Structures are given as C-alpha cells and as structure tokens.
Short mmCIF file of C-alpha atoms in Angstrom, two decimals:
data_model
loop_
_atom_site.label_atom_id
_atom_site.label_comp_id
_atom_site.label_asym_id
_atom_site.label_seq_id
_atom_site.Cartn_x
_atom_site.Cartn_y
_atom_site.Cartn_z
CA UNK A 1 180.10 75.17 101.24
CA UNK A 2 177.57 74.75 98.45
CA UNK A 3 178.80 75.08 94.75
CA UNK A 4 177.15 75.72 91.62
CA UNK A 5 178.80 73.51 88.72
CA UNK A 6 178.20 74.68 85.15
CA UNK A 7 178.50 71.23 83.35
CA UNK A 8 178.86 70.01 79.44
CA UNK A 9 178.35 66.42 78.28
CA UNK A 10 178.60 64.50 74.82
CA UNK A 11 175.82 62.10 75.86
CA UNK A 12 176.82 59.78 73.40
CA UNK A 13 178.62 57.22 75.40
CA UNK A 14 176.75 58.26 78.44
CA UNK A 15 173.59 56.63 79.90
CA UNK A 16 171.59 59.89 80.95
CA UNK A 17 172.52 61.82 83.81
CA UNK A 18 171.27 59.49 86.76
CA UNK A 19 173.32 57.27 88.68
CA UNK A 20 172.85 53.57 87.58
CA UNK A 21 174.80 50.31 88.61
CA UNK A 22 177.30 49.04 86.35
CA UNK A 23 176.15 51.81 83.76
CA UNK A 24 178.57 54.68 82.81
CA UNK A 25 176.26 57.64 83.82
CA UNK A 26 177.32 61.53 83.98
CA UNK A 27 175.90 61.77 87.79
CA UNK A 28 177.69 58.57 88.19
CA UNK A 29 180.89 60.21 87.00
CA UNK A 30 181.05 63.35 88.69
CA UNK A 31 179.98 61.30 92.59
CA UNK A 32 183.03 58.97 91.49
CA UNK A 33 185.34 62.20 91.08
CA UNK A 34 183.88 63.86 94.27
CA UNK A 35 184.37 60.40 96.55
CA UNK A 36 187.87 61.06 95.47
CA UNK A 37 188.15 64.33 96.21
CA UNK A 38 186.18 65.08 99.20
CA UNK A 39 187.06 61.59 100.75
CA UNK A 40 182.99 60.61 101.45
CA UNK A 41 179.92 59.88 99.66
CA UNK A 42 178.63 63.06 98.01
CA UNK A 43 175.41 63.64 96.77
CA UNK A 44 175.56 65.65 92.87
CA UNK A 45 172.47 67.52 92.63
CA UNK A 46 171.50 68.03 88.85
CA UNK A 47 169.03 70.30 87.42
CA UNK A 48 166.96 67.53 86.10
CA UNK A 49 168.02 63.89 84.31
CA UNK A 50 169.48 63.41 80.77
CA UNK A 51 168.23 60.56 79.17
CA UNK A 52 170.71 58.32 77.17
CA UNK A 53 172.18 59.43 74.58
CA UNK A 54 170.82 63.24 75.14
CA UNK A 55 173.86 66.13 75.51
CA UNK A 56 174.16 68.87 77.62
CA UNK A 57 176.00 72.45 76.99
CA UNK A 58 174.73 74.05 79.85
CA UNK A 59 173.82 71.41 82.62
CA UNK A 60 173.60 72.77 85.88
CA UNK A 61 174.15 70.67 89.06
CA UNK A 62 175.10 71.84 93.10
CA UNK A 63 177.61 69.62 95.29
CA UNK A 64 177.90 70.95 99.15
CA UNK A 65 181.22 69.74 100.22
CA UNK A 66 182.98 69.94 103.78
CA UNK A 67 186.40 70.22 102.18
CA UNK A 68 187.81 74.08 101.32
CA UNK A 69 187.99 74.73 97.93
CA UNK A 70 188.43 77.57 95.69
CA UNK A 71 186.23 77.72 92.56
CA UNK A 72 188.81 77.73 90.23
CA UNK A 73 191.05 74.65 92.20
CA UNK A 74 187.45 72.66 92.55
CA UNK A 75 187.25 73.03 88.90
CA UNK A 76 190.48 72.05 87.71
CA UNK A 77 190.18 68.83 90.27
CA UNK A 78 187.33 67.56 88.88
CA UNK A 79 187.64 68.29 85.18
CA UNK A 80 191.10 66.56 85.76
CA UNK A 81 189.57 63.24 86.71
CA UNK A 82 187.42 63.18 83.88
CA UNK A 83 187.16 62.16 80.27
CA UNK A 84 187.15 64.76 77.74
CA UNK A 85 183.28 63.85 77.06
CA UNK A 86 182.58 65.51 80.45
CA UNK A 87 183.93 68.41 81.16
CA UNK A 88 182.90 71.22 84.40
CA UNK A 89 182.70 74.68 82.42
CA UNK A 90 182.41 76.77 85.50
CA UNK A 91 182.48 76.31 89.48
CA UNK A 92 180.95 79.17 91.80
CA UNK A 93 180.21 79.70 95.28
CA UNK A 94 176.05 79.50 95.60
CA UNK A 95 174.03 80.24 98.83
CA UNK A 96 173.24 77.82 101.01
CA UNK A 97 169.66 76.97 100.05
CA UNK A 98 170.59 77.09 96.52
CA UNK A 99 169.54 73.66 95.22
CA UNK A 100 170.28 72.87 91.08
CA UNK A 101 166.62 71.29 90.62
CA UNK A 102 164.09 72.96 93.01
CA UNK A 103 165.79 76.44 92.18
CA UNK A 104 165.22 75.83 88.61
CA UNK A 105 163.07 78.71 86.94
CA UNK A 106 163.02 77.03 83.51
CA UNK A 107 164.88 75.41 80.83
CA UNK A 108 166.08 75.85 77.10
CA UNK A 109 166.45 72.43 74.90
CA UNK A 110 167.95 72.56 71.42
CA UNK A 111 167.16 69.74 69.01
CA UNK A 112 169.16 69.51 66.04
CA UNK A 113 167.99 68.08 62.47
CA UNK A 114 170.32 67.92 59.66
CA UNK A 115 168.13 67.87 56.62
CA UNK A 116 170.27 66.39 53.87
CA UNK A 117 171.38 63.26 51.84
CA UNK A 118 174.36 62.59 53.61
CA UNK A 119 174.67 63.62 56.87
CA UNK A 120 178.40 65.25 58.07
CA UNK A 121 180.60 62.94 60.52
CA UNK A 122 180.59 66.12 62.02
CA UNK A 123 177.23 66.07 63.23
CA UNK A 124 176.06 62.59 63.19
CA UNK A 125 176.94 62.44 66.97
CA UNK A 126 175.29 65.37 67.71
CA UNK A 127 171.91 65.89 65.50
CA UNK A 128 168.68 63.59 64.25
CA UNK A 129 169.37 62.83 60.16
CA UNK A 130 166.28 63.82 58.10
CA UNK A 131 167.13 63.02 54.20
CA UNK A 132 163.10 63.66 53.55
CA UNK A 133 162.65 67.34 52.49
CA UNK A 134 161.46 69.48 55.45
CA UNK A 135 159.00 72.84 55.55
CA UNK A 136 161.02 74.77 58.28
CA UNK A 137 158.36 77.73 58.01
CA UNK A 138 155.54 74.98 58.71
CA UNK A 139 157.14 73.64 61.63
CA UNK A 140 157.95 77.35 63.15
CA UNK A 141 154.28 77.83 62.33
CA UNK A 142 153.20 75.07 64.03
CA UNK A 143 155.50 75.53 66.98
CA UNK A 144 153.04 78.10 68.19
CA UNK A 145 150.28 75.72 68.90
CA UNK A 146 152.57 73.99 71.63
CA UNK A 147 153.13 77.92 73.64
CA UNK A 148 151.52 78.25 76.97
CA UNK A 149 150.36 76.07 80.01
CA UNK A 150 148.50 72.45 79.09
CA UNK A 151 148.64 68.98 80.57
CA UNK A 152 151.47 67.26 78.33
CA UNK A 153 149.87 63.15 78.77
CA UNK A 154 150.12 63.27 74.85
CA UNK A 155 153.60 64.18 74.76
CA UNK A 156 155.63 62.14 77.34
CA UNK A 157 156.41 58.59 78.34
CA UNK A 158 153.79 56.06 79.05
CA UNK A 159 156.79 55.51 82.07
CA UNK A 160 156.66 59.00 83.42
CA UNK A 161 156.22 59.06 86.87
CA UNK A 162 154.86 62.71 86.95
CA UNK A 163 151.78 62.70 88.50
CA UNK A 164 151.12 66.28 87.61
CA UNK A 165 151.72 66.53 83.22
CA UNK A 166 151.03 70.65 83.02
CA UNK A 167 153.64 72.81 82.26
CA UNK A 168 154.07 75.82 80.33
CA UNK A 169 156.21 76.56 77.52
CA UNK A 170 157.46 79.89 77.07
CA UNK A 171 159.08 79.97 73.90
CA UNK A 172 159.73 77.47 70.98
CA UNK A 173 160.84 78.69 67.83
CA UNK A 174 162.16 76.45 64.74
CA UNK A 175 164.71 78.34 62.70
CA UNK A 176 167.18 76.96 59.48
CA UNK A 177 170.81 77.96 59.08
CA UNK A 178 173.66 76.89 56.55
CA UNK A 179 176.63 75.26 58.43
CA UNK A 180 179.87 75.09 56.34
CA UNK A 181 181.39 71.99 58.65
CA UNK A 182 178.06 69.83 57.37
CA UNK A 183 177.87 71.74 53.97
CA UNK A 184 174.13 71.33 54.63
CA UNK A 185 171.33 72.85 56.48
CA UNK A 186 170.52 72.48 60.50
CA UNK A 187 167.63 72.97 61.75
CA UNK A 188 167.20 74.03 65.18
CA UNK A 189 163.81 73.06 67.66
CA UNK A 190 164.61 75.97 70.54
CA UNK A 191 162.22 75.05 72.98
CA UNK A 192 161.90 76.80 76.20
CA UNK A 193 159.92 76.19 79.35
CA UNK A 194 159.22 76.18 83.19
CA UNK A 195 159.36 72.31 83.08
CA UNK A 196 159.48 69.28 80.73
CA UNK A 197 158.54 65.58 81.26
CA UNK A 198 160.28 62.73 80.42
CA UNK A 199 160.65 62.30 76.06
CA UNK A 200 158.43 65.21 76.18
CA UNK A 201 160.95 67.41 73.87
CA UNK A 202 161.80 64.59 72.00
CA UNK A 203 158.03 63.72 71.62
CA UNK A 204 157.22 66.98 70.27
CA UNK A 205 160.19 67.60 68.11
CA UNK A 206 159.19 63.72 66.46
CA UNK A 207 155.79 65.68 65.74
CA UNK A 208 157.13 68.81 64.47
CA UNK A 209 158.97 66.36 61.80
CA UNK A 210 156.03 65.13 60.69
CA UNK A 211 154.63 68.14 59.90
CA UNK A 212 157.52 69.43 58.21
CA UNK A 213 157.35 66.16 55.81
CA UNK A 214 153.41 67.13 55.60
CA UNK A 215 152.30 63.93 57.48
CA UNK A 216 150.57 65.90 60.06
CA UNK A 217 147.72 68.45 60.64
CA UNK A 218 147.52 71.24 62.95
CA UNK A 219 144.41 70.13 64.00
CA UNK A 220 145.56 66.47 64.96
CA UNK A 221 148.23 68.46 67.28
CA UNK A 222 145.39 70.59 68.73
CA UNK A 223 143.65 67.70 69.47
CA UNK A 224 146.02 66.05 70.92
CA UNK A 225 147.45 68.55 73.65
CA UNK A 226 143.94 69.52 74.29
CA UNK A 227 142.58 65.81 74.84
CA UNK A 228 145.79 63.86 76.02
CA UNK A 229 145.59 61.17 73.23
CA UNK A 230 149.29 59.98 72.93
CA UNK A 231 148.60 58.22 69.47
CA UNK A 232 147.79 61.48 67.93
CA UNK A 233 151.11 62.88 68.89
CA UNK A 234 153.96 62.26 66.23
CA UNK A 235 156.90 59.52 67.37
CA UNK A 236 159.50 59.79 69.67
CA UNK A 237 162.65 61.56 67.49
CA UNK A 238 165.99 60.45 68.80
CA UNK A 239 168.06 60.91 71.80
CA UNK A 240 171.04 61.89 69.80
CA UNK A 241 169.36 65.52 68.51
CA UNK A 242 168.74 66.44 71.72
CA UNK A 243 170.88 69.12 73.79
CA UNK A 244 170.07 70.65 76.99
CA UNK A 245 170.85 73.85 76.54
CA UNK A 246 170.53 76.09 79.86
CA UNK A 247 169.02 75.88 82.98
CA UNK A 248 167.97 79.71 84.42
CA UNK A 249 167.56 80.73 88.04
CA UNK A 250 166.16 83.21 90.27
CA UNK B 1 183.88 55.16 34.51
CA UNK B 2 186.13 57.73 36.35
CA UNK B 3 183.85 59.07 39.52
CA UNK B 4 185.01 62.04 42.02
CA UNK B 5 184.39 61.44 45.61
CA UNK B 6 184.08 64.85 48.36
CA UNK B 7 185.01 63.04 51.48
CA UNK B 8 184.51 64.11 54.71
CA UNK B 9 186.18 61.58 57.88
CA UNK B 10 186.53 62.20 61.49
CA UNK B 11 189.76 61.40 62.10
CA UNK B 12 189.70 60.25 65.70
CA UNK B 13 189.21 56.46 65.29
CA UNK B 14 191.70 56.15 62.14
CA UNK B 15 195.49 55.82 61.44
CA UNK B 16 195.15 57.91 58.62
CA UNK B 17 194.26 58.26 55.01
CA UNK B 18 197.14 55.35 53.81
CA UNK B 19 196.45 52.13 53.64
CA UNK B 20 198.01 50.38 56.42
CA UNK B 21 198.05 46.70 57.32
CA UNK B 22 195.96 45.73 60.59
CA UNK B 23 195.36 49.27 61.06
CA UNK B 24 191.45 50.92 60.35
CA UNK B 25 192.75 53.88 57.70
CA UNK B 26 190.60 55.83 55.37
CA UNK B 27 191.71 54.94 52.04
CA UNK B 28 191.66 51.13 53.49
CA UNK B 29 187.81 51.56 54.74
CA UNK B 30 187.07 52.82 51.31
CA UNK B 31 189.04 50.43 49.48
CA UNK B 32 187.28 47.56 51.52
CA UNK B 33 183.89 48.68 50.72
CA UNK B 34 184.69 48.59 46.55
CA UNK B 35 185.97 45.25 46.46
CA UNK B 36 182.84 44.65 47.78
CA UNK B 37 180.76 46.50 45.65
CA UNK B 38 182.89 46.28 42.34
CA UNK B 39 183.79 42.63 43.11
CA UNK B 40 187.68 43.19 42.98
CA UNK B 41 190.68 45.13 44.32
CA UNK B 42 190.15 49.23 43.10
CA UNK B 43 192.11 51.67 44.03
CA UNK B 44 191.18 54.68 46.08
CA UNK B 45 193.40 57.74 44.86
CA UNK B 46 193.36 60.36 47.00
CA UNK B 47 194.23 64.47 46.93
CA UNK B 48 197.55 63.57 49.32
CA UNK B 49 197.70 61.80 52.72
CA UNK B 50 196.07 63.09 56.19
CA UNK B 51 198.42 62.29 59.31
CA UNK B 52 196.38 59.51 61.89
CA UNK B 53 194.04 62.12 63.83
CA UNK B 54 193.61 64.47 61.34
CA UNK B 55 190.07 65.44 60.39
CA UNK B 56 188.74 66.02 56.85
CA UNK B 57 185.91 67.93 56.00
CA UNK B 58 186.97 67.97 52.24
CA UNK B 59 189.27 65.66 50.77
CA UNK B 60 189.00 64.56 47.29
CA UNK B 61 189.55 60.92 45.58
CA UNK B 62 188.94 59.23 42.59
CA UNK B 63 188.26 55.90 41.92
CA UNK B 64 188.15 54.21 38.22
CA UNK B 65 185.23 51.59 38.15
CA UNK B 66 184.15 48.98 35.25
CA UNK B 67 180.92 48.17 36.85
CA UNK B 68 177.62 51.18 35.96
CA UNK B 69 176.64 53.31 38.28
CA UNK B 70 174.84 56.71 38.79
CA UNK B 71 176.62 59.14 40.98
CA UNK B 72 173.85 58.52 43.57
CA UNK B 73 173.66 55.16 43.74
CA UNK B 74 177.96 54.73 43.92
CA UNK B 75 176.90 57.26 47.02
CA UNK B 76 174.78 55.72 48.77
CA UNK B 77 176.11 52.11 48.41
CA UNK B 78 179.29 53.63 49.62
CA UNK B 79 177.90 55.62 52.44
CA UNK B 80 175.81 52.50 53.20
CA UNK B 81 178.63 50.14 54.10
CA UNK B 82 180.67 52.68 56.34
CA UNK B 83 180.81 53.71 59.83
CA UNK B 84 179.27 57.16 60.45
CA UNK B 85 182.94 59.03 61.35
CA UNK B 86 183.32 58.43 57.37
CA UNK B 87 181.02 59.72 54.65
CA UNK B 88 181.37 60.52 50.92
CA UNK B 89 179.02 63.98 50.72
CA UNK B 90 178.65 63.86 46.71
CA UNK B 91 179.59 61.64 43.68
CA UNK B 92 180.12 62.66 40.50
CA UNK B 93 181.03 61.91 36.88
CA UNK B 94 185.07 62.72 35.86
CA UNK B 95 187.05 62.75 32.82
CA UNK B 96 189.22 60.04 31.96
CA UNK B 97 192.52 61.66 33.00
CA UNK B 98 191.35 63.51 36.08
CA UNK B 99 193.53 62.20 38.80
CA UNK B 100 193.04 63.75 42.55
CA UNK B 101 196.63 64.20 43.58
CA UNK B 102 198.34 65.08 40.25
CA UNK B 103 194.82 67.56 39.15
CA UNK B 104 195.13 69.15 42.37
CA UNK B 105 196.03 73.13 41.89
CA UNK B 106 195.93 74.05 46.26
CA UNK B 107 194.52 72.91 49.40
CA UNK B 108 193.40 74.76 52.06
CA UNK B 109 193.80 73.81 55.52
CA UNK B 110 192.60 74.89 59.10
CA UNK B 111 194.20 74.37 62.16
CA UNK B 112 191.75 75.29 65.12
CA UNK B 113 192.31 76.10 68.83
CA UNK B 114 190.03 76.39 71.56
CA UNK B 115 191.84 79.63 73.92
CA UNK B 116 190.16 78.98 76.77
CA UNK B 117 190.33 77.24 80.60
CA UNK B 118 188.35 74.15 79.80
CA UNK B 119 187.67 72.72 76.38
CA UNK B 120 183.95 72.01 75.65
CA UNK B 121 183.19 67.91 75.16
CA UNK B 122 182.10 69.34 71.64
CA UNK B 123 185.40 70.73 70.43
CA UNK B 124 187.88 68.34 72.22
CA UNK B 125 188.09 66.37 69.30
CA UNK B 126 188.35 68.84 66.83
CA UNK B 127 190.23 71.63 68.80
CA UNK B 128 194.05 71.67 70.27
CA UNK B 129 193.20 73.03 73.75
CA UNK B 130 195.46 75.93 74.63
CA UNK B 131 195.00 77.38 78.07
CA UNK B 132 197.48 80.22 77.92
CA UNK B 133 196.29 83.39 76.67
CA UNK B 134 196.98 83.54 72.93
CA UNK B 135 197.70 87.38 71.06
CA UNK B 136 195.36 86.55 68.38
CA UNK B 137 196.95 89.56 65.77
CA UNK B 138 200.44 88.79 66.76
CA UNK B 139 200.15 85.13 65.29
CA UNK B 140 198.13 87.13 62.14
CA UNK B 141 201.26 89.16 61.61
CA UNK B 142 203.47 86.49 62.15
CA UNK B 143 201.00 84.75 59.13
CA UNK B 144 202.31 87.07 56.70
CA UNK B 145 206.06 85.82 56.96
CA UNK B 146 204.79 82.54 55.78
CA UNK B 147 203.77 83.82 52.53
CA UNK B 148 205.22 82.93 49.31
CA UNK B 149 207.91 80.32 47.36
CA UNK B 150 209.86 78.61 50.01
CA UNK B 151 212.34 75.90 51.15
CA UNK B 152 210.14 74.42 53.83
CA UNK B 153 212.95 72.08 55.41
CA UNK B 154 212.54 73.73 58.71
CA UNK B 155 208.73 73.16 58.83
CA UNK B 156 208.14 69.78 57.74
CA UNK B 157 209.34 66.00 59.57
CA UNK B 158 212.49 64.99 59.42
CA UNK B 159 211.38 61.72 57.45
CA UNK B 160 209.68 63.58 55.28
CA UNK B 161 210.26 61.65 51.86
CA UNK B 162 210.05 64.58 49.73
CA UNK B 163 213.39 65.61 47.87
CA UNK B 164 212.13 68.56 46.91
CA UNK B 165 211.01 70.79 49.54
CA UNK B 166 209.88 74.14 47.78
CA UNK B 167 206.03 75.22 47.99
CA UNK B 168 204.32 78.18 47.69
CA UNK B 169 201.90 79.94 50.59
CA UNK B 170 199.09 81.84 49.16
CA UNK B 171 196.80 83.21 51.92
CA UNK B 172 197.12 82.40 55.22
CA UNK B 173 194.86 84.01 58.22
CA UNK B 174 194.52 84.08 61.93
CA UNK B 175 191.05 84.72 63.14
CA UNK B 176 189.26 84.45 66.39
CA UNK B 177 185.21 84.24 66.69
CA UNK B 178 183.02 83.37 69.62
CA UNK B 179 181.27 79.53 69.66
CA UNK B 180 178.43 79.43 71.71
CA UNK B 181 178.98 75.50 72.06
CA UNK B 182 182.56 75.73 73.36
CA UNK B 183 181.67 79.48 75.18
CA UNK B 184 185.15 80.14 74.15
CA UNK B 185 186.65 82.00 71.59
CA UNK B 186 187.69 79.52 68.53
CA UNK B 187 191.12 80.36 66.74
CA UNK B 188 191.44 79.44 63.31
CA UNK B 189 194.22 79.51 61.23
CA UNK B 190 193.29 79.01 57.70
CA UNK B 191 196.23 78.13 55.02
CA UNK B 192 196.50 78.05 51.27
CA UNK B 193 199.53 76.55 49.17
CA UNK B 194 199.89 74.57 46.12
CA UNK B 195 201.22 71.51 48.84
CA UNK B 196 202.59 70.68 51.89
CA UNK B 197 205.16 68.94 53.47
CA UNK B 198 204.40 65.77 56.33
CA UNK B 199 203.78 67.89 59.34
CA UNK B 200 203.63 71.02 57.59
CA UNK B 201 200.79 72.94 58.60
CA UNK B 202 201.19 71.35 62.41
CA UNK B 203 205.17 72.95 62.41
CA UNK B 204 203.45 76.44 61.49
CA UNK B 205 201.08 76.09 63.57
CA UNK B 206 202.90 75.85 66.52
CA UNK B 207 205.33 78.11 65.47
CA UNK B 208 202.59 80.69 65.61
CA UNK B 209 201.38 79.11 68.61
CA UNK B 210 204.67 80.29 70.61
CA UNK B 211 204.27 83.75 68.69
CA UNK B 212 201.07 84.16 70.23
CA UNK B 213 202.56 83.45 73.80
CA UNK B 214 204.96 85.86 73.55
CA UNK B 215 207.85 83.14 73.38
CA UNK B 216 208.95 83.71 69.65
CA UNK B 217 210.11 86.86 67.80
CA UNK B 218 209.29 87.44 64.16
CA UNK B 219 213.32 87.16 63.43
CA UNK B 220 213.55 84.01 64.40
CA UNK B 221 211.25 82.79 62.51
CA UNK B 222 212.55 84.80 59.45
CA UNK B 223 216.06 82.79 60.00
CA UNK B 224 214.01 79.80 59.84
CA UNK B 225 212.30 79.67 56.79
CA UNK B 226 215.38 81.04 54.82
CA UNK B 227 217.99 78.92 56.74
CA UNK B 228 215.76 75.71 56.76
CA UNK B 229 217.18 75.10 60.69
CA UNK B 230 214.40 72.87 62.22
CA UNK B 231 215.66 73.87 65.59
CA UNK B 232 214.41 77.40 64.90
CA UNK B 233 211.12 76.34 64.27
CA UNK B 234 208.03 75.41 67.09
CA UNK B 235 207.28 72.45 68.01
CA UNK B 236 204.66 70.64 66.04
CA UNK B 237 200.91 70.98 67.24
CA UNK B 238 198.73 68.12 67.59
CA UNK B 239 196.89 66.41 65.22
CA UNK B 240 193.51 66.38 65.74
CA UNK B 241 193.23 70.18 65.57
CA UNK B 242 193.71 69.96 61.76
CA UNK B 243 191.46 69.40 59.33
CA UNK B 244 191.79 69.32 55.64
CA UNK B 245 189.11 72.05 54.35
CA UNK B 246 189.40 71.78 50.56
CA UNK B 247 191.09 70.97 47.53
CA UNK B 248 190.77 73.25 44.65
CA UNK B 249 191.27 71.63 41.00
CA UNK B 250 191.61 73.65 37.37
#
C-alpha cells in the first residue's frame, strides 16, 4: 500500500531532509521510525530535499509499506516515535504510481524577514533579521522580473548538480504585515513554481534584500537571469527564513 | 538613571524569571549581563515572576544604573550579550520612583491551545496540545464566572506564599481562530486582573479546559470560587501554553 504523508518540520536542529550518516536528518528520522514499524528497510520518498536549517509546513513525502495500516493508526505510530520538531500532519491512501517527487506539479516557498531593531524570540528561529530599513513595494516590484521560464545558473549553487537550470516561476509576490507576537513587521517572499534548484529561493530572496535596502538595480537582475552571471545575483539569505510551504499535485 | 525594559523570553530553555542558583533563569541572564556592563551587582526588578516554561511576550523590569546610557545603546549592549530565546524589544527613560511590580495597575495573560489531532512543530512550544474536541463558547461562558473581586484559594498552588488571596478579574475571553501554520484552530484564552496567584491562570485554565469537554458544570465551579475548595477546581494546565502578554502601568 502506498501512502501519502503530509509532513511539518522546524528545520532548526535538522540537517535538511536527506539521509546523512551520523547527521540528524528529517528523511533520516522518519526511515528510523518506519524500520521500526514496518520491521525492514523502507525507502521515504520526499517531494524534494530541505537544506539545513530550512522548515517545512507542508512537506510532502510517499512510503509503500507491506504492513496494513489505517491512515489514521499509521499516523499516530509515527508521530509517536518522533520529536515534537517533526511531526506527520496527515496520512492518506495514494495510488500506486503516486510518487511524492516525480508527481510534483509545483511548489510554494515562504521566506520570512523580520524588519526591525530587535528581532522577537518568537521568530528568530523561524525568519532572516533585517534591522536595515526595507522598500517592501520595491521588492514586490521587482519580484516580477523573476516570473516565467529562464535558465536559473545565476541563482543556484555553484554545487548544483542540475544539469538542466530552467524552470518557471509562476507566482512570487512580496507582501508586509504587522504581527503582534514580534510587535514588528514580517515580510513575506511567496514564491511559487514548477521547480527550484538548490539555494535558488534563498539566492533570490538574498537579492530581493538588496533591492529593498536600494543596493541593487533592476537592470543588474535582468542581466543576470538573462546572462547566467552568478556575481550579479545578490547573496545567499539564510537557511533559517526559509519555509517550504506546499507541494501541489495532479 | 532609572530605565524601563519590554522583555520578551521564550521560556522553553529557562527555570523561570527568579533568580535561581545553578539554574539559567531570566532575571539571572539579565542580571549577569549588567554586572558586566555596569561593572557591579544591579538588580533586575521585574512586573512579578513567570513559572519555568512560561513564555513572555511582554514583561516589564526596571533596572537603576549609575553608569550613562541612551535607551538604545543600554538595548543593544543588552540584547548583544544574550541568547536569542531572550530579548529586551525597547529601552526607555523612567522616573525615579517607577518600580515594575509595585507601578503595575493589571496584566494580561494568554493561555493558548492547539484543538487539534497533531500539534504543528511551530506551536508545540507555545501551545498545550489538546486532542479532544473542545466547546469553544461553553469555556467563554464559563469565562464570565471568573469575573470580578475574589478569594482565589481554590485556583492558585498550595505553596502559594501569598496571605492574602483576593484579586480582581476584569475581562476574560475565549476565542478560537484558524492558523495556517498549525492548520488547526488556535484557542486563546485571554485574562485581565490587577494580579495573580502562583498557578493562577494555569488552575483556570484547566478548569475551563474540563468545561469545554463536557466534564465540569458551571455549579461546580461557582462552589469553587466562593468556597475556595481546591478539590473543586481543574487540574492545572501546563506551562508552556502561557505567556505573559502585557503589563499595563498608570
């Protein structure tokens, strides 16, 4: 039976989603839990990796086990194993050929920037601290020029191990709200697309920044995602402001 | 110079606001980091005490120092020499005689549960999990009762050093509203008095917490509060769903 496992992480004390030796990884994790459970070796199937540090409110991942369970037992006998920095939201049956990463139709990622003097305990785990003022309607102005299908070489590890770098983003928006709990304002890169490569939101959110501080030109990012140049693109912004925020199917 | 802090802690990782030998406490992280900057022992005088686990997203101290500073400076040197679960938000200037436990004219408090099958990584911290379904205007009735002058001897701990056990309740609410982050409905109740009792708020709120199962009747908890029978009241709910919201001086 194949299930589809609707999975949250704090990626703080994480190190990404893929298994590593004598790393704490979330892959790692959940393959302990289901050697446990299903008595074998089985194989967690993720959506995509997580680098360190990165969280997740809507990872996605498929498990195909030989063992009978119902959703709601599965779900209890996994999250029971685990930390609470780990947690399965939702188990459901899936059809046989449904597979977490090659089913994936595209993804949302959130990156959160608290732009403030002091940044809230509350949020210092979970968003990138910016105590320089920031132009949010800049940003959301220049969040435009990164819409539709290029080749990403600019904006992605000198590591990555894509050979292919085009992909297409759908929809990226940067919007500002007031949060009480950090008595400050979050802003929110909502970035959505059919694929991303490695650091590639991070790279891009690390270049909206520095147009929001005024550092950077609309033209330098033109020129950049047209020509490939990685030292036009802005720096890499932190693991920590990064949140995986759905994968969608079908 | 007589300076206000706004403090805002995590409470996970401390035993407390009170200074506590061999133990990592609020007031001792705070009081650590002005010897260092003042060059010699200052007190740290806080609004009241906050049980080990309990969160703070606006306590209030004072500190008197003979060394100059600007607010923003004392801020940042502060800020500079904690960990990040601990942060002063804002600084400023206070009269001689202003004095954050003895000034102090209310608090307010929330106590917040996640209603839910699984608790999100994001609110386990911050959130008492309850996975039994809770009748959200039941425990906002049951609010009401709480209201007013009172002999709190049933709802407070047993060691509670306090002779004199009378406070006064001046709002108190029982709200629900959707988080996307937890994809659960959040349940907050929100209280205002002129003080509390040790374990005040936590007796309450798990009083209300049986209300909302359906395993306490109004009456009972009537009897309580004007008998002062501890046995009548619920058991106390865990610490790390509270968090101090605000103090209110003047």
């Amino acid at each position: 039976m194949n299930f589809k496992l609707l999975i949250q992480y704090d990626g703080t004390d994480f190190h990404g989603w893929q298994v590593q030796e004598n790393e704490r990884t979330v892959q790692g994790e959940l393959e302990r839990v289901m050697a446990l459970l299903e008595g074998r070796d089985v194989y967690v199937c993720g959506s995509g990796r997580t680098d360190a540090g990165v969280h997740a409110e809507g990872q996605v991942a498929n498990i195909k086990l030989k063992k009978q369970f119902t959703p709601e037992k599965l779900r209890a006998a996994i999250n029971g194993n685990l930390w609470r920095d780990l947690r399965i939201l939702s188990v459901e049956k899936a059809a046989d050929d449904f597979h977490a990463r090659f089913s994936a139709r595209s993804k949302t990622y959130l990156y959160r920037v608290v732009n403030t003097p002091v940044i809230s305990p509350f949020w210092a785990r979970y968003a990138h601290h910016e105590t320089r003022p920031l132009d949010v309607n800049r940003m959301n102005d220049a969040s435009r020029l990164f819409l539709g299908e290029h080749d990403w070489s600019a904006f992605c590890s000198a590591q990555s191990d894509s050979e292919n770098k085009v992909r297409t983003i759908t929809d990226f928006s940067v919007e500002s709200h007031w949060d009480a709990r950090a008595q400050a304002l979050i802003i929110q890169f909502r970035v959505t697309g059919n694929g991303f490569l490695r650091y590639m939101v991070r790279s891009i959110a690390g270049t909206l920044l520095e147009v929001g501080r005024g550092e950077k030109d609309f033209d330098t990012i033109q020129t950049a995602i047209v020509g490939g140049n990685r030292y036009l693109a802005g720096a890499t912004a932190p693991a920590h402001g990064l949140t995986l925020l759905k994968v969608y199917y079908e």
